[in-house]
Amino acid sequence: MYWKNYTSLPKQFRNERVFDGCGISGYMNIDGKRENGKKIIDMITILNDRENGLGAGFAAYGIYPEHHDCYALHFLFDDEPSKSNVLDYLMDVGFIVQSEAIPTKIPPNVDNPPITWRTFFHPQEKKNLSEDEQVLQIVMNINENFEGAFVMSSGKNMGVFKGNGWSHEIAEFYKIQEYKANMWLAHSRFPTNTPGWWGGAHPFNLLNTCVVHNGEITSYGTNKRYLESFGYKCTLHTDTEVIAYLFDLLCRKHEMPIEISSIALAPPLFKEIERFEKNYKIALKNIRATYRSAMLNGPFSIVVGLANPIPTMIGLTDRKKLRPLVIGVSEDDNTIYMSSEEASFRRLMLDPNINFALKEVWHPKSGTAIVATMGRGLSRNGLEKPLEKIELTIEGDN
Amino acid sequence: MSISHSIAPYYKVMIERDSCKKCKRCTTHCSYGALSYNGERIIADNSKCVACQRCVIMCPAGAIHIIKNESFLPPHGNYTRRIRNAIWAQSGNGGVLLSAAGNDREIRSIFDDLLLDACQVTNPSIDPLRETIETKIFFGRKPSKIDFKRDTMNPNKICLKTEFMPNFEVDMPIMVGHMSLGSISYNAAMAIYQACKELNILAGSGEGGLHPDFYEFGSNIITEVASGRFGVDINYLHNAAGIEIKIGQGAKPGHGGHLPGEKVNSLISQTRMIPKGSDALSPYPHHDVYSIEDLAQLIAALKEATRYKVPIGVKIAAVHNSAPIAVGIVRGGADFLTLDGFRGGTGAAPRIIRDHAGIPIELAIAAVDERLRKENLRDEITLVAGGSIRYSADLIKAIALGADVAMCSMPVLIAMGCRVCQQCFRGLCSWGIATQQEYLVKRLDVDVARNRIINLFHSWNEELKEVLGAMGIDSVESLRSNRDRLRYIGPNPKIAEILGVKHAGE
């Protein structure tokens, strides 16, 4: 592990963006049953060809049931003064329900580890600003303006644990095995042109949205400038950040159904759209026209976790499927697995302590979302045409 | 003019006497009267030559060469030949000097100082010959968001709530700029409109009205409502894919259109609804638009008149204050905004304005795009940028800086045969493009010209796809405003700062 660069990139690298190749994994229990981190650790660590020890992380949903209505802010701090600055600021803008260190296992030879901290927080009530919007602004402000502080995650009843090291080291450092979650995401990383920093590891989070990403967004400049006009600040020097913000913008702010927002991000080709019937054609064309700056270009596969209104896990690849993604469903239909490679699933099969068997394993189509929702199950399997199974009507149109 | 104040001509016509067959073909082809036959041989009046190359191409013996008349002035780095000529001309005629085409001063092009990015290793590039790369765009206003409502009983039922404004689909992010019938000939206009229909792209009508013969191309034409209101009637408004209110033009910011009376024959007089032979000088401002709220009213009036069926836009010349003006225009209800840079072309403009007013389009795109984003308006409108888009590289860079569509005219004229002699305002175009004289107009073969325009834009679009593929982008909307894929190599870091582009190597 690298015991430096916790909350920001080293100065000489700040003008650069991090390009990386990665392993991604995730799973969700449809019935909401919480499981410890053992499985997700196995799933991600087996993909060690996809990492080089320069960053890994985990996102866990449903880990703080006792504080489920508070925003769980996960922090990395360089030192005590940075921590007290942020906590003072939080007390100015809201209420801290509980504040404590995130338990870690620091190797004996480390002098200057980061301070890992979590705060359960409520913003002040404001008439013209929703709680989510306030927390978003607070997070953006801390990450942009507070030296020595970094917010890893800011959702409710969930948290992100990440750092600069191999995935097995990060898992051990944060004691991932001890958390119980109903949805897990994990990431391991192979960055190519910077030494990596703790905050720059995945998952990227904003409120309840978490993204793990393998690939490179060639439309980054377009997406970034689009998001900036909605008040998002892209300060983390990586393209994954824009994916998290785009999901936040489309799913939360624009209240768009997941089936539609995944189309906005990876839309069908115009020649395919022409083959649709009237309502669908109108909808698809206007989604492309209106959200032309939200479209993600370049190679990517992502797994996204959302928690509002219902916990949801989404898998998506680019329109040409230049990065891998494979899906598996457990025999009892209760658990949906996603990973860069099938090796993750096979690793679990080798474990004599868990009775692991998959009913089906498949590769989703390019640019087609896989959607699993807690309580409902798999609503889209990644093999459908855009808007298949959706009955689309247009208001005022008979 | 006294003989002691005459000036040596710019060009010299060289005739190879041994090769000349004395067929006199050149004398009929020279529309500027520079060549004649004196009974023994062809003689040239060099002072009348504009280097249009017509005689050079038409001479069956290849005996004519036009060369630059180099060695006539004592050198002076400050009082250049250009400046001395202007002084001589003005002290001779006492008038405002006219000019045509775009600003021809040798000012460094910012486009040429920008370099494009390409993929290596970490992301794969895309081969446009093997995979789909899309260049379609939507011309018109978009909502800021689309509202969907999921049925509470049946989650698979989704209702689309947003009402959409008219948008025109074009197959390439390219548009032919506004050249009026009057500034260009009937044949030139016909070739342009036919080509645009074939390519499914848009062409501007200019401010000279729309001849009834062109109504059939209306679905590919943006008609222009300018301060002179020439040719504006209900047919004109209803036979268009969109309507543009022309406030200004890059070649002459602050001026209205100029069409010299020499070019107003009966065809032009009918289409423009003005008397034959009269100068068509549009008022400098619109006399019903003295402020932004007046403009908003005119936009609303045009929307009413067209029953909200087509996008209504506004064209402004790129000037220092373009960014806030653009915001006002968008808030005033415009569906698209056209920016025309200081190198933009013209059929006739005062030279002082053409050469010295306005700002480069690159800076204007960057400033307007940035300002519209700050006000969260950018994605709602279509931004068209022109003012010297010379070839596909300029087009690609204009889009990467923030334009939706690049608009160009001069390359279209050159494709049809223009040699850029910059004499359009005289109506004597020997190639039949910028003239109304029937014997000259006939020289332009509509089918040939049309096909050459189609070829030109087809090749530009293929080059656009090649660049997108190299950047690992499979649709042009992901290039728009993607300044991250540009780098600056020019001498002035301030320009890079305004463009929001990093220096090469960063």
XYZ file of N, CA, C and O in Angstrom, chain A residues 228-330:
412
model
N -21.081 20.803 -15.400
C -20.740 22.061 -14.745
C -21.870 23.077 -14.844
O -22.086 23.870 -13.941
N -22.619 23.018 -15.961
C -23.702 24.006 -16.068
C -24.849 23.660 -15.127
O -25.722 24.478 -14.888
N -24.832 22.438 -14.544
C -25.826 22.113 -13.523
C -25.233 22.250 -12.113
O -25.829 21.780 -11.145
N -24.037 22.824 -12.014
C -23.458 23.090 -10.700
C -22.541 22.007 -10.168
O -22.024 22.117 -9.070
N -22.332 20.930 -10.918
C -21.392 19.905 -10.452
C -19.969 20.409 -10.685
O -19.715 21.086 -11.669
N -19.069 20.022 -9.795
C -17.680 20.431 -9.979
C -16.823 19.186 -10.157
O -16.785 18.328 -9.282
N -16.174 19.095 -11.297
C -15.370 17.910 -11.573
C -13.937 18.195 -11.152
O -13.171 18.800 -11.882
N -13.585 17.772 -9.927
C -12.287 18.155 -9.369
C -11.400 16.945 -9.123
O -10.305 17.081 -8.607
N -11.866 15.759 -9.433
C -11.152 14.569 -8.974
C -10.193 13.995 -10.019
O -9.626 12.934 -9.822
N -10.036 14.682 -11.145
C -9.057 14.263 -12.158
C -9.302 12.862 -12.697
O -8.378 12.124 -12.973
N -10.532 12.466 -12.809
C -10.785 11.164 -13.419
C -12.128 11.183 -14.120
O -13.031 11.916 -13.734
N -12.234 10.366 -15.155
C -13.469 10.388 -15.944
C -14.637 9.702 -15.230
O -15.785 9.977 -15.505
N -14.324 8.823 -14.271
C -15.400 8.094 -13.593
C -16.336 9.039 -12.843
O -17.541 8.804 -12.752
N -15.731 10.101 -12.336
C -16.502 11.103 -11.618
C -17.723 11.560 -12.416
O -18.826 11.684 -11.882
N -17.539 11.793 -13.718
C -18.669 12.315 -14.497
C -19.790 11.273 -14.594
O -20.964 11.636 -14.678
N -19.446 9.992 -14.562
C -20.495 8.967 -14.639
C -21.367 9.039 -13.392
O -22.593 9.005 -13.470
N -20.710 9.164 -12.225
C -21.479 9.251 -10.985
C -22.392 10.469 -11.004
O -23.569 10.395 -10.635
N -21.865 11.608 -11.478
C -22.679 12.829 -11.479
C -23.811 12.731 -12.504
O -24.906 13.245 -12.280
N -23.530 12.081 -13.638
C -24.594 11.945 -14.645
C -25.743 11.092 -14.107
O -26.913 11.424 -14.310
N -25.417 10.018 -13.404
C -26.490 9.218 -12.803
C -27.255 10.047 -11.785
O -28.477 9.975 -11.691
N -26.522 10.846 -11.007
C -27.190 11.687 -10.020
C -28.119 12.696 -10.709
O -29.266 12.889 -10.317
N -27.606 13.302 -11.790
C -28.405 14.310 -12.504
C -29.658 13.676 -13.106
O -30.776 14.173 -12.921
N -29.485 12.579 -13.836
C -30.614 11.997 -14.558
C -31.589 11.310 -13.615
O -32.799 11.523 -13.686
N -31.067 10.478 -12.716
C -31.956 9.663 -11.886
C -32.547 10.445 -10.723
O -33.696 10.268 -10.385
N -31.748 11.309 -10.117
C -32.271 12.021 -8.955
C -32.877 13.368 -9.344
O -34.049 13.627 -9.110
N -32.063 14.223 -10.012
C -32.570 15.576 -10.283
C -33.643 15.574 -11.355
O -34.646 16.255 -11.252
N -33.421 14.847 -12.436
C -34.403 14.843 -13.524
C -35.445 13.732 -13.355
O -36.335 13.590 -14.177
N -35.324 12.965 -12.287
C -36.295 11.918 -11.941
C -36.629 11.002 -13.117
O -37.785 10.702 -13.393
N -35.607 10.601 -13.807
C -35.819 9.800 -15.002
C -35.809 8.318 -14.645
O -34.972 7.882 -13.869
N -36.739 7.536 -15.198
C -36.684 6.094 -14.933
C -35.328 5.527 -15.398
O -34.771 5.989 -16.392
N -34.849 4.517 -14.671
C -33.546 3.912 -14.983
C -33.488 3.433 -16.435
O -32.476 3.578 -17.117
N -34.594 2.850 -16.910
C -34.611 2.316 -18.280
C -34.319 3.423 -19.283
O -33.733 3.187 -20.332
N -34.758 4.641 -18.939
C -34.587 5.769 -19.850
C -33.202 6.390 -19.668
O -32.519 6.702 -20.636
N -32.773 6.532 -18.419
C -31.483 7.216 -18.220
C -30.333 6.385 -18.785
O -29.366 6.937 -19.306
N -30.457 5.057 -18.732
C -29.379 4.256 -19.319
C -29.358 4.436 -20.838
O -28.296 4.346 -21.455
N -30.524 4.722 -21.422
C -30.563 4.991 -22.870
C -29.910 6.337 -23.177
O -29.186 6.485 -24.157
N -30.146 7.315 -22.288
C -29.525 8.626 -22.519
C -28.002 8.505 -22.494
O -27.308 9.194 -23.238
N -27.477 7.616 -21.639
C -26.024 7.497 -21.508
C -25.401 6.641 -22.613
O -24.284 6.879 -23.037
N -26.128 5.617 -23.054
C -25.615 4.757 -24.130
C -26.749 4.513 -25.123
O -27.363 3.453 -25.132
N -27.064 5.516 -25.940
C -28.262 5.438 -26.779
C -28.083 4.507 -27.981
O -26.962 4.261 -28.421
N -29.221 4.012 -28.515
C -29.138 3.207 -29.741
C -28.720 4.076 -30.927
O -28.874 5.300 -30.896
N -28.204 3.435 -31.961
C -27.807 4.151 -33.171
C -29.041 4.722 -33.863
O -30.124 4.164 -33.777
N -28.835 5.814 -34.609
C -29.970 6.420 -35.317
C -30.607 5.432 -36.285
O -31.814 5.404 -36.467
N -29.780 4.605 -36.928
C -30.378 3.674 -37.894
C -31.226 2.614 -37.187
O -32.160 2.084 -37.769
N -30.911 2.339 -35.927
C -31.788 1.441 -35.152
C -33.059 2.167 -34.741
O -34.150 1.607 -34.795
N -32.893 3.426 -34.346
C -34.060 4.210 -33.905
C -35.095 4.285 -35.026
O -36.300 4.195 -34.783
N -34.622 4.413 -36.256
C -35.547 4.529 -37.393
C -36.469 3.322 -37.503
O -37.531 3.409 -38.098
N -36.061 2.192 -36.961
C -36.876 0.986 -37.095
C -37.966 0.894 -36.026
O -38.798 0.001 -36.062
N -37.952 1.807 -35.054
C -38.961 1.740 -33.995
C -40.294 2.340 -34.438
O -40.350 3.097 -35.399
N -41.326 2.000 -33.680
C -42.631 2.586 -33.982
C -42.714 3.999 -33.431
O -41.911 4.409 -32.609
N -43.763 4.681 -33.874
C -43.865 6.134 -33.706
C -43.484 6.680 -32.315
O -42.529 7.443 -32.198
N -44.217 6.273 -31.279
C -43.961 6.835 -29.951
C -42.526 6.591 -29.509
O -41.880 7.460 -28.928
N -42.053 5.385 -29.782
C -40.714 5.013 -29.340
C -39.670 5.811 -30.109
O -38.654 6.235 -29.573
N -39.970 6.010 -31.396
C -39.025 6.772 -32.217
C -38.942 8.220 -31.720
O -37.855 8.775 -31.554
N -40.106 8.795 -31.441
C -40.128 10.180 -30.938
C -39.333 10.266 -29.629
O -38.481 11.140 -29.443
N -39.618 9.316 -28.738
C -38.946 9.356 -27.439
C -37.431 9.194 -27.607
O -36.644 9.972 -27.070
N -37.018 8.192 -28.387
C -35.589 7.908 -28.509
C -34.837 9.061 -29.167
O -33.749 9.435 -28.754
N -35.454 9.633 -30.209
C -34.778 10.749 -30.888
C -34.636 11.944 -29.950
O -33.595 12.595 -29.906
N -35.696 12.215 -29.204
C -35.625 13.381 -28.330
C -34.715 13.150 -27.136
O -34.104 14.082 -26.628
N -34.609 11.902 -26.698
C -33.640 11.613 -25.629
C -32.237 11.901 -26.160
O -31.422 12.556 -25.506
N -31.967 11.458 -27.371
C -30.630 11.702 -27.940
C -30.370 13.195 -28.133
O -29.278 13.682 -27.865
N -31.403 13.905 -28.643
C -31.207 15.330 -28.922
C -31.033 16.116 -27.627
O -30.119 16.933 -27.488
N -31.895 15.846 -26.655
C -31.893 16.643 -25.426
C -30.677 16.320 -24.556
O -30.068 17.201 -23.970
N -30.351 15.041 -24.489
C -29.241 14.631 -23.618
C -27.989 14.323 -24.430
O -27.219 13.440 -24.092
N -27.793 15.071 -25.512
C -26.643 14.790 -26.367
C -25.322 14.983 -25.641
O -24.335 14.338 -25.959
N -25.307 15.848 -24.643
C -24.055 16.067 -23.905
C -23.875 15.069 -22.776
O -22.819 15.032 -22.154
N -24.916 14.283 -22.480
C -24.801 13.312 -21.389
C -24.316 11.969 -21.914
O -23.870 11.121 -21.155
N -24.409 11.780 -23.225
C -24.002 10.510 -23.819
C -22.541 10.199 -23.478
O -21.677 11.053 -23.565
N -22.308 8.944 -23.060
C -20.944 8.536 -22.706
C -20.307 7.849 -23.905
O -20.873 6.914 -24.461
N -19.143 8.305 -24.285
C -18.458 7.721 -25.426
C -17.140 7.117 -24.960
O -16.606 7.486 -23.923
N -16.624 6.209 -25.758
C -15.378 5.551 -25.388
C -15.654 4.243 -24.686
O -16.804 3.923 -24.380
N -14.600 3.460 -24.461
C -14.801 2.140 -23.871
C -15.141 2.224 -22.391
O -14.469 2.925 -21.647
N -16.201 1.547 -21.988
C -16.461 1.459 -20.546
C -17.350 0.276 -20.221
O -18.166 -0.149 -21.025
N -17.139 -0.281 -19.049
C -18.169 -1.089 -18.413
C -18.270 -0.566 -16.994
O -17.254 -0.231 -16.382
N -19.501 -0.460 -16.525
C -19.700 0.107 -15.187
C -20.703 -0.727 -14.410
O -21.568 -1.386 -14.990
N -20.537 -0.694 -13.092
C -21.599 -1.174 -12.213
C -21.936 -0.003 -11.301
O -21.044 0.641 -10.746
N -23.226 0.291 -11.231
C -23.676 1.470 -10.497
C -24.623 1.027 -9.397
O -25.482 0.166 -9.617
N -24.457 1.595 -8.224
C -25.404 1.360 -7.148
C -26.206 2.623 -6.885
O -25.649 3.710 -6.841
N -27.523 2.456 -6.752
C -28.390 3.581 -6.404
C -29.208 3.145 -5.194
O -29.454 1.954 -5.014
N -29.678 4.099 -4.394
C -30.491 3.688 -3.251
C -31.838 4.388 -3.192
O -32.666 4.041 -2.381
N -32.062 5.338 -4.065
C -33.332 6.077 -4.015
C -34.139 5.842 -5.275
O -33.601 5.976 -6.352
N -35.420 5.596 -5.232
C -36.177 5.348 -3.999
C -35.951 3.937 -3.466
O -36.125 3.700 -2.270
N -35.538 2.993 -4.341
C -35.285 1.619 -3.894
C -33.850 1.283 -4.281
O -33.397 1.695 -5.347
N -33.141 0.532 -3.451
C -31.782 0.140 -3.845
C -31.788 -0.601 -5.186
O -32.590 -1.498 -5.410
N -30.904 -0.170 -6.061
C -30.878 -0.701 -7.420
C -29.431 -0.894 -7.838
O -28.575 -0.073 -7.497
N -29.178 -1.973 -8.574
C -27.834 -2.160 -9.125
C -27.956 -2.193 -10.644
O -28.821 -2.875 -11.206
N -27.098 -1.406 -11.308
C -27.170 -1.303 -12.759
C -25.822 -1.690 -13.348
O -24.777 -1.261 -12.862
N -25.859 -2.465 -14.403
C -24.640 -2.734 -15.172
C -24.821 -2.150 -16.557
O -25.927 -2.182 -17.117
N -23.763 -1.578 -17.104
C -23.891 -0.973 -18.435
C -22.522 -0.975 -19.117
O -21.491 -0.774 -18.472
N -22.530 -1.221 -20.420
C -21.283 -1.088 -21.185
C -21.490 -0.045 -22.280
O -22.609 0.386 -22.530
N -20.383 0.331 -22.940
C -20.488 1.286 -24.030
C -21.184 0.640 -25.231
O -21.382 -0.566 -25.271
N -21.511 1.482 -26.209
C -22.329 1.014 -27.346
C -21.613 -0.022 -28.193
O -22.222 -0.727 -28.979
N -20.293 -0.059 -28.097
C -19.554 -1.036 -28.901
C -19.016 -2.179 -28.045
O -18.368 -3.080 -28.529
N -19.296 -2.110 -26.774
C -18.832 -3.091 -25.782
C -17.333 -3.349 -25.892
O -16.887 -4.460 -26.186
N -16.592 -2.292 -25.648
C -15.143 -2.397 -25.703
C -14.548 -2.763 -24.339
O -13.333 -2.824 -24.181
N -15.398 -2.952 -23.334
C -14.942 -3.455 -22.034
C -15.898 -4.568 -21.602
O -17.078 -4.538 -21.923
N -15.379 -5.555 -20.858
C -16.198 -6.735 -20.560
C -17.163 -6.537 -19.391
O -16.907 -5.724 -18.497
N -18.242 -7.299 -19.417
C -19.162 -7.365 -18.278
C -19.907 -8.693 -18.397
O -20.362 -9.071 -19.479
N -19.994 -9.396 -17.278
C -20.695 -10.670 -17.293
C -21.642 -10.707 -16.091
O -21.363 -10.126 -15.043
N -22.794 -11.348 -16.289
C -23.843 -11.336 -15.270
C -24.132 -12.776 -14.846
O -24.091 -13.697 -15.667
N -24.440 -12.954 -13.561
C -24.851 -14.268 -13.089
C -26.019 -14.147 -12.133
O -26.157 -13.137 -11.435
N -26.875 -15.174 -12.130
C -28.006 -15.189 -11.200
C -27.916 -16.466 -10.369
O -27.677 -17.547 -10.924
N -28.116 -16.332 -9.059
C -28.012 -17.507 -8.181
C -29.177 -18.456 -8.431
O -30.193 -18.071 -9.008
